[in-house]
Coordinates of C-alpha atoms and ligand atoms in Angstrom, one line a residue:
M1 CA 13.3 21.0 -12.0
S2 CA 13.8 21.4 -8.4
F3 CA 11.5 20.6 -5.5
T4 CA 11.3 20.9 -1.7
L5 CA 11.4 17.8 0.4
N6 CA 10.1 17.9 4.0
P7 CA 10.2 14.8 6.2
L8 CA 6.8 14.0 7.7
S9 CA 7.8 11.9 10.8
E10 CA 10.6 10.1 12.5
A11 CA 9.4 6.8 11.2
L12 CA 9.0 7.4 7.5
G13 CA 7.5 9.7 4.9
A14 CA 8.3 12.9 3.2
E15 CA 6.3 15.5 1.4
I16 CA 7.4 16.9 -1.9
V17 CA 6.3 20.4 -2.8
G18 CA 6.9 22.2 -6.1
L19 CA 6.7 19.4 -8.6
D20 CA 4.1 19.1 -11.4
L21 CA 3.7 15.4 -12.2
S22 CA 1.3 16.0 -15.1
R23 CA 4.4 16.4 -17.3
P24 CA 7.4 14.1 -17.7
L25 CA 10.1 14.7 -15.1
D26 CA 13.6 15.2 -16.6
K27 CA 16.1 12.4 -15.7
P28 CA 17.9 14.2 -12.8
T29 CA 14.6 15.1 -11.2
F30 CA 13.2 11.6 -11.7
D31 CA 16.4 10.2 -10.2
A32 CA 16.1 12.5 -7.1
V33 CA 12.4 11.5 -6.6
H34 CA 13.4 7.8 -7.0
Q35 CA 16.1 8.2 -4.4
A36 CA 13.8 10.0 -2.0
H37 CA 11.3 7.2 -2.3
L38 CA 14.0 4.7 -1.4
D39 CA 15.1 6.8 1.6
Y40 CA 11.6 7.8 3.0
L41 CA 9.5 4.8 1.8
V42 CA 6.4 7.1 1.4
L43 CA 6.3 10.3 -0.6
V44 CA 3.4 12.7 -0.6
F45 CA 3.3 14.9 -3.7
R46 CA 1.2 18.0 -2.9
E47 CA -1.2 19.9 -5.2
Q48 CA -1.3 17.6 -8.1
D49 CA -3.8 17.9 -11.0
L50 CA -3.6 14.6 -12.9
T51 CA -5.7 12.9 -15.5
P52 CA -5.8 9.1 -15.3
A53 CA -3.4 9.0 -18.3
Q54 CA -0.9 11.3 -16.5
H55 CA -1.2 9.4 -13.3
I56 CA -0.5 6.2 -15.2
A57 CA 2.4 7.7 -17.1
F58 CA 4.2 8.9 -14.0
S59 CA 3.6 5.5 -12.3
E60 CA 5.0 3.6 -15.3
R61 CA 8.3 5.4 -14.9
F62 CA 8.9 3.0 -12.0
G63 CA 7.8 -0.2 -13.8
P64 CA 4.9 -2.0 -15.5
L65 CA 1.6 -1.7 -13.8
D66 CA -0.7 -4.4 -12.4
I67 CA -4.4 -4.7 -12.9
H68 CA -6.0 -5.2 -9.6
P69 CA -7.8 -8.6 -9.0
A70 CA -10.9 -6.6 -8.2
D71 CA -11.3 -6.0 -12.0
D72 CA -14.8 -4.7 -11.6
A73 CA -13.6 -1.8 -9.4
V74 CA -11.3 -0.3 -12.0
L75 CA -11.8 2.5 -14.6
T76 CA -13.2 1.1 -17.8
E77 CA -11.0 3.2 -20.0
H78 CA -7.9 2.8 -17.8
P79 CA -8.0 -0.6 -16.1
E80 CA -4.6 0.2 -14.5
I81 CA -6.6 2.6 -12.2
L82 CA -8.3 1.1 -9.2
L83 CA -11.1 3.1 -7.7
V84 CA -10.7 3.5 -4.0
S85 CA -14.0 5.2 -3.4
T86 CA -17.0 5.3 -1.0
R87 CA -19.3 6.4 -3.8
R88 CA -22.2 4.2 -4.5
E89 CA -24.3 3.8 -7.6
N90 CA -27.6 1.8 -7.4
G91 CA -26.7 0.8 -3.9
R92 CA -23.4 -0.7 -4.9
Y93 CA -19.9 0.6 -4.3
I94 CA -18.3 1.7 -7.6
G95 CA -14.9 0.8 -6.3
L96 CA -13.3 -0.5 -3.2
P97 CA -14.6 1.7 -0.3
D98 CA -11.2 1.4 1.4
G99 CA -7.9 -0.1 0.4
G100 CA -7.4 -2.2 3.5
P101 CA -8.8 -2.4 7.0
K102 CA -5.7 -4.1 8.5
W103 CA -2.0 -3.4 8.1
H104 CA -1.0 -4.8 4.7
S105 CA 1.2 -4.6 1.6
D106 CA -0.7 -4.3 -1.7
I107 CA -1.2 -7.6 -3.6
S108 CA 1.3 -9.3 -1.4
Y109 CA -0.7 -12.5 -2.2
R110 CA 0.7 -12.6 -5.8
E111 CA 3.9 -14.3 -6.9
K112 CA 5.2 -10.9 -7.7
P113 CA 3.8 -8.5 -5.1
S114 CA 3.8 -4.8 -5.8
L115 CA 6.8 -2.5 -5.8
G116 CA 4.7 0.4 -4.8
S117 CA 1.3 2.0 -5.1
M118 CA 0.3 5.6 -6.0
L119 CA -2.9 6.8 -4.5
Y120 CA -4.4 10.1 -5.7
G121 CA -6.8 11.9 -3.4
I122 CA -9.5 13.5 -5.6
E123 CA -12.3 14.0 -3.0
I124 CA -11.2 14.1 0.6
P125 CA -13.5 14.2 3.6
E126 CA -13.0 17.0 6.2
E127 CA -12.5 14.4 8.9
G128 CA -11.4 10.8 9.0
G129 CA -10.0 8.7 6.2
N130 CA -6.4 9.0 7.2
T131 CA -3.9 6.3 5.9
G132 CA -1.3 4.8 8.3
F133 CA 2.1 3.8 7.0
A134 CA 4.7 1.7 8.9
N135 CA 8.4 1.2 8.3
M136 CA 9.2 -2.5 8.1
Y137 CA 13.0 -2.0 8.0
K138 CA 12.6 -0.6 11.6
A139 CA 10.4 -3.6 12.5
Y140 CA 13.2 -5.9 11.3
E141 CA 15.9 -4.0 13.1
T142 CA 14.1 -4.1 16.4
L143 CA 12.8 -7.7 16.4
P144 CA 13.0 -9.2 19.9
A145 CA 15.5 -12.1 19.8
D146 CA 13.0 -14.9 20.3
L147 CA 10.7 -13.6 17.6
A148 CA 13.7 -13.1 15.2
Q149 CA 14.6 -16.7 15.8
A150 CA 11.1 -18.0 15.3
I151 CA 10.8 -16.4 11.8
E152 CA 14.4 -16.8 10.7
G153 CA 14.5 -18.5 7.2
K154 CA 10.7 -19.1 7.3
R155 CA 8.2 -18.4 4.5
G156 CA 4.7 -17.0 5.0
V157 CA 1.6 -18.1 3.2
F158 CA -0.3 -15.2 1.6
L159 CA -3.9 -15.2 0.5
A160 CA -6.2 -12.5 -0.8
G161 CA -8.9 -11.3 1.6
R162 CA -8.0 -13.1 4.8
N163 CA -10.3 -11.1 7.0
N164 CA -13.1 -10.5 4.6
A165 CA -15.5 -12.9 6.3
K166 CA -15.8 -10.4 9.2
Q167 CA -16.3 -7.4 7.1
T168 CA -19.7 -7.9 5.5
F169 CA -20.3 -4.3 4.7
R170 CA -17.2 -4.2 2.5
R171 CA -16.8 -5.3 -1.0
T172 CA -14.7 -8.4 -1.4
L173 CA -13.4 -10.4 -4.3
N174 CA -16.0 -12.6 -6.0
D175 CA -15.4 -16.3 -6.5
A176 CA -14.0 -15.9 -10.0
Q177 CA -11.5 -13.2 -8.8
K178 CA -10.6 -15.4 -5.8
A179 CA -10.0 -18.4 -8.1
K180 CA -7.4 -16.3 -9.9
T181 CA -5.5 -15.6 -6.7
P182 CA -4.4 -18.9 -5.1
P183 CA -2.2 -18.8 -2.0
V184 CA 1.5 -18.1 -2.5
S185 CA 4.5 -18.1 -0.2
H186 CA 7.2 -15.5 0.4
P187 CA 10.1 -15.2 2.8
I188 CA 9.0 -13.4 5.9
I189 CA 12.3 -11.5 6.1
R190 CA 13.0 -10.1 2.6
T191 CA 15.8 -8.1 1.1
H192 CA 14.9 -5.0 -0.7
P193 CA 16.1 -5.4 -4.3
E194 CA 17.2 -1.8 -4.6
T195 CA 18.5 -0.8 -1.2
G196 CA 19.8 -4.2 -0.1
R197 CA 18.2 -3.7 3.3
K198 CA 16.2 -6.4 5.1
S199 CA 12.7 -5.9 6.3
V200 CA 9.7 -7.8 7.7
F201 CA 7.4 -9.0 5.0
A202 CA 4.2 -10.3 6.6
N203 CA 0.9 -8.6 7.2
E204 CA -2.3 -9.1 9.1
Q205 CA -4.5 -8.8 6.1
H206 CA -2.9 -11.3 3.7
T207 CA -0.4 -13.5 5.6
I208 CA -2.4 -16.5 6.9
A209 CA 0.3 -19.0 8.1
I210 CA 4.0 -19.8 8.4
E211 CA 4.9 -22.6 6.1
G212 CA 5.8 -25.9 7.8
L213 CA 4.6 -25.0 11.3
P214 CA 1.6 -26.4 13.2
E215 CA -1.3 -24.0 13.1
D216 CA -1.2 -23.1 16.8
D217 CA 2.5 -22.2 16.6
S218 CA 2.1 -20.3 13.4
D219 CA -0.9 -18.3 14.7
A220 CA 1.0 -17.4 17.9
I221 CA 4.1 -16.3 16.1
L222 CA 2.2 -14.3 13.6
S223 CA 0.1 -12.5 16.1
E224 CA 3.3 -11.5 18.0
L225 CA 4.9 -10.4 14.8
F226 CA 1.8 -8.3 13.7
A227 CA 1.7 -6.6 17.1
H228 CA 5.4 -5.8 16.8
C229 CA 5.0 -4.4 13.2
A230 CA 2.1 -2.2 14.4
R231 CA 4.2 -0.4 17.1
P232 CA 3.5 3.3 16.9
E233 CA 7.1 4.4 16.6
F234 CA 7.3 2.7 13.2
A235 CA 4.2 4.5 11.9
Y236 CA 3.0 7.8 10.4
F237 CA -0.7 8.6 9.8
H238 CA -1.3 10.7 6.8
D239 CA -4.1 13.3 7.1
W240 CA -5.0 13.7 3.4
R241 CA -5.4 17.0 1.6
P242 CA -7.2 17.1 -1.7
A243 CA -4.8 16.7 -4.6
D244 CA -2.2 14.7 -2.7
L245 CA -0.6 11.9 -4.6
T246 CA 0.9 9.4 -2.2
F247 CA 3.5 6.9 -3.3
W248 CA 4.5 4.1 -0.9
D249 CA 7.0 1.3 -1.2
N250 CA 5.1 -2.0 -0.7
R251 CA 8.4 -3.9 -0.3
C252 CA 9.4 -2.3 3.0
A253 CA 6.3 -0.5 4.3
L254 CA 2.8 -1.5 5.4
H255 CA -0.3 0.7 5.3
I256 CA -3.8 0.7 6.8
A257 CA -7.0 2.6 6.1
D258 CA -9.0 4.4 8.8
L259 CA -12.6 3.1 8.4
T260 CA -14.2 4.8 11.4
R261 CA -16.5 6.9 9.2
L262 CA -17.3 4.4 6.5
D263 CA -20.9 3.9 7.5
D264 CA -21.6 7.7 7.7
P265 CA -23.7 8.7 4.7
A266 CA -22.0 12.1 4.7
Y267 CA -18.6 10.6 4.3
L268 CA -17.3 10.8 0.8
R269 CA -13.7 9.8 -0.2
H270 CA -12.8 9.3 -3.8
M271 CA -9.4 8.2 -5.0
H272 CA -7.5 6.7 -7.9
R273 CA -4.8 4.1 -7.3
T274 CA -2.1 2.6 -9.6
T275 CA -0.1 -0.4 -8.6
I276 CA 3.4 -0.9 -9.8
Q277 CA 4.6 -4.5 -10.2
G278 CA 7.5 -5.7 -8.2
D279 CA 9.8 -8.7 -8.2
A280 CA 9.3 -12.0 -6.4
P281 CA 10.6 -11.4 -2.8
F282 CA 13.9 -13.0 -1.8
Ligands
OGA301 C1 -4.9 1.2 -0.9 C2 -5.1 1.3 0.5 C3 -5.7 2.9 2.2 C4 -6.7 4.0 2.3 O1 -5.4 2.0 -1.7 O2 -4.1 0.3 -1.3 O3 -4.9 0.5 1.3 O4 -6.6 4.8 3.3 N1 -5.7 2.5 0.9 O5 -7.6 4.1 1.5
MN302 MN1 -3.6 -1.1 0.2

């Protein structure tokens, strides 16, 4: 099978047109997709028509899947699929109404954070609901010298739901789910296990401290680091079309949800996400 690949921005991202992911890709095609993912960090497969089982089958080609800690926001028949949905039933969100209000890397608060996530846009609003992606190789390569020195050899402390206290409208993990996700630490500069390239691995949503530093110093360095990682030249904002399947690399890219219309009753956005398990960062 052949496909067309079109880069989406200077920073990262490419769209793939002409592939049907509902059937198994042959080995050469899979290898080409895999390489494109390593090269572009974010792939957008256009015009997909996928059942949950097909979405899961394609995801599993990249590795075993994780079940999200929000285990009441997953499909009952297919717990590997997390609902990212603004739909409510009986006044309660059926899934997570957004995947993340701050720049983040999925489940970076686990010992083994995610390799990548595949988000499938089933119902897409006319306006709003874009997803931003940012290239953390570029963030690493352009670190100002003082900041590079401040984080050299340091480990970050990661915890689920850092900013949840301020987001009362949003579903958060309940106490039992939180108890299953104690804080972990990871190197702030990590080496990608497949490309061998270094990137910044810290994010505003889950990284709460730098290990071994006084809180004030840690807070100051992290806020400078988060501002650096959010520089517009590292980012691409994806304007979803229905039937897009987006696959990002959580090891070297961050992403962020646009929540500006979340309170608008006319706003409906309904998606399925799989999360591929990764290795412990080094
Ligand atoms: C996610 C996520 C962003 C969005 O699904 O992990 O962060 O725009 N989604 O919904
Ligand atoms: Mn996310």
